[in-house]
Coordinates of C-alpha atoms in Angstrom, one line a residue:
X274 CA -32.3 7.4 -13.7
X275 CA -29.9 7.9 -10.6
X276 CA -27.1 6.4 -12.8
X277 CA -27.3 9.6 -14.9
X278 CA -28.1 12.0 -12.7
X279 CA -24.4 10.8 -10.4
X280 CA -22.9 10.5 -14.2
X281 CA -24.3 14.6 -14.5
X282 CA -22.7 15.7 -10.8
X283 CA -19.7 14.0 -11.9
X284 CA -19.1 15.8 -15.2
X285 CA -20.2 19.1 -14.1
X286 CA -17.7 18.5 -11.2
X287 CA -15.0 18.1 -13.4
X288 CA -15.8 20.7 -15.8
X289 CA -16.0 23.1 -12.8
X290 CA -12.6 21.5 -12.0
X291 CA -11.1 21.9 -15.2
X292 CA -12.1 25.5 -15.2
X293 CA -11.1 26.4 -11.6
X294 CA -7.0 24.8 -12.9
X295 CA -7.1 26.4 -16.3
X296 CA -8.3 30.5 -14.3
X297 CA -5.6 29.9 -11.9
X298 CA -3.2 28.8 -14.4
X299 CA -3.4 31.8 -16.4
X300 CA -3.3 33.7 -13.3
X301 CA 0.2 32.1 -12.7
X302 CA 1.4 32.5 -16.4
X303 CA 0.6 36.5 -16.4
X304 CA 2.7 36.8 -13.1
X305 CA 6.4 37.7 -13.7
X306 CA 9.0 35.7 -14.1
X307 CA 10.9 36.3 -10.7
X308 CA 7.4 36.6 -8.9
X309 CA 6.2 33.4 -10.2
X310 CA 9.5 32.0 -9.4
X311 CA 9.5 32.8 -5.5
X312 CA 6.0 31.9 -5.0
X313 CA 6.0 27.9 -6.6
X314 CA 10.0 28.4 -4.4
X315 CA 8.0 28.9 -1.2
X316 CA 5.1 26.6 -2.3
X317 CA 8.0 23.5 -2.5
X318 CA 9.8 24.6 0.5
X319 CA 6.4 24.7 2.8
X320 CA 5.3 21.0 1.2
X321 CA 8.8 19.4 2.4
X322 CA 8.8 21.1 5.3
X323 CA 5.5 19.5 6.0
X324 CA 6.7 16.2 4.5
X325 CA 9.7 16.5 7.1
X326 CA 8.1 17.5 10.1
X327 CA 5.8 14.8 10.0
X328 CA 8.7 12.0 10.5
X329 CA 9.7 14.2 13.3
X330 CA 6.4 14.5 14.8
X331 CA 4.7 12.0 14.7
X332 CA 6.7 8.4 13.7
X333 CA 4.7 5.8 12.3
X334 CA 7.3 3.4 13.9
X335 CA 8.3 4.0 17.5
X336 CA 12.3 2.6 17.7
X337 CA 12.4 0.3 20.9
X338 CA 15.8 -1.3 22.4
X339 CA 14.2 -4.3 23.5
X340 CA 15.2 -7.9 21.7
X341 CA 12.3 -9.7 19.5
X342 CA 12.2 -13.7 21.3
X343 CA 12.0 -16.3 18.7
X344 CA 9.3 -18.9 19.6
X345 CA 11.4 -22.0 20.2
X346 CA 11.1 -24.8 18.0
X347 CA 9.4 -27.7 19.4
X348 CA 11.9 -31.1 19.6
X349 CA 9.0 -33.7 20.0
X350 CA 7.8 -33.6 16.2
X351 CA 9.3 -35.5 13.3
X352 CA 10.9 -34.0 10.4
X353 CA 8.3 -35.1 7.9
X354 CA 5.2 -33.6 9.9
X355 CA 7.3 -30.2 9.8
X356 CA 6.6 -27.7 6.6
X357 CA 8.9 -25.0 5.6
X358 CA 6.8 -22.1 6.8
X359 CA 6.9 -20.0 3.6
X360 CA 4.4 -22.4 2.0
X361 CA 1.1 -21.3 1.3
X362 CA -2.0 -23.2 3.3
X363 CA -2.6 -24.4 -0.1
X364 CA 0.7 -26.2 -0.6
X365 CA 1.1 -27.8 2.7
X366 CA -2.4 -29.5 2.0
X367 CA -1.3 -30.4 -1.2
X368 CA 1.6 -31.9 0.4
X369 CA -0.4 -34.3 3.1
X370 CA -2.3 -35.4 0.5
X371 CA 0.8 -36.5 -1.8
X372 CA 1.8 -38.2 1.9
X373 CA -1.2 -39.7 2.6
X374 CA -1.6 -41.2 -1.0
X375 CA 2.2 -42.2 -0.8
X376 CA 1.3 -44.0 2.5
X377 CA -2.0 -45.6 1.4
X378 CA 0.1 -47.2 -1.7
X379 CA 2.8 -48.6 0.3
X380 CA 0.9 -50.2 2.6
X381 CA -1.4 -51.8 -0.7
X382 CA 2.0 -53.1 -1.4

């Protein structure tokens, strides 16, 4: 019952919609050709220069001078306990395991 009541709200919004872009379209079609012209000119214009002025505003990244460190690399670990870092969690367990079964075998043998 709600399902179809939402699913009602929804269509009428839309037909409301659809009726609200089809009255303003003819609206724009019966202006004249140099009026209609200037005003979607000076619609575009006013968009990028809000588009514009927001980089200048506000940035979304603040520039900074200062140097990213690098954590060091730590020289006590072996080369065989050290994985690539671009593997996924998934792979690097995948890869202990081969390890560990490669490990448990030679030491059967």
């Amino acid at each position: 019952m709600m399902n179809k009541k939402h699913e009602n709200k929804e269509r009428s919004y839309k037909r409301q919609l659809g009726r609200l872009i089809s009255r303003a379209d003819t609206k724009d079609k019966s202006l004249e050709p140099a009026v209609r012209k200037r005003k979607w000119l000076l619609i575009l214009s006013a968009l990028f220069v809000l588009f514009a002025s927001s980089f200048l505003w506000d940035p979304m990244v603040h520039v900074s001078k200062n140097k990213l460190e690098t954590p060091d690399r730590p020289l006590s670990l072996d080369k065989k306990t050290l994985t690539p870092t671009f593997e996924m969690p998934v792979d690097s367990f995948e890869l202990h395991l081969k390890r560990s079964i490669h490990e448990n075998i030679s030491e059967k043998e």
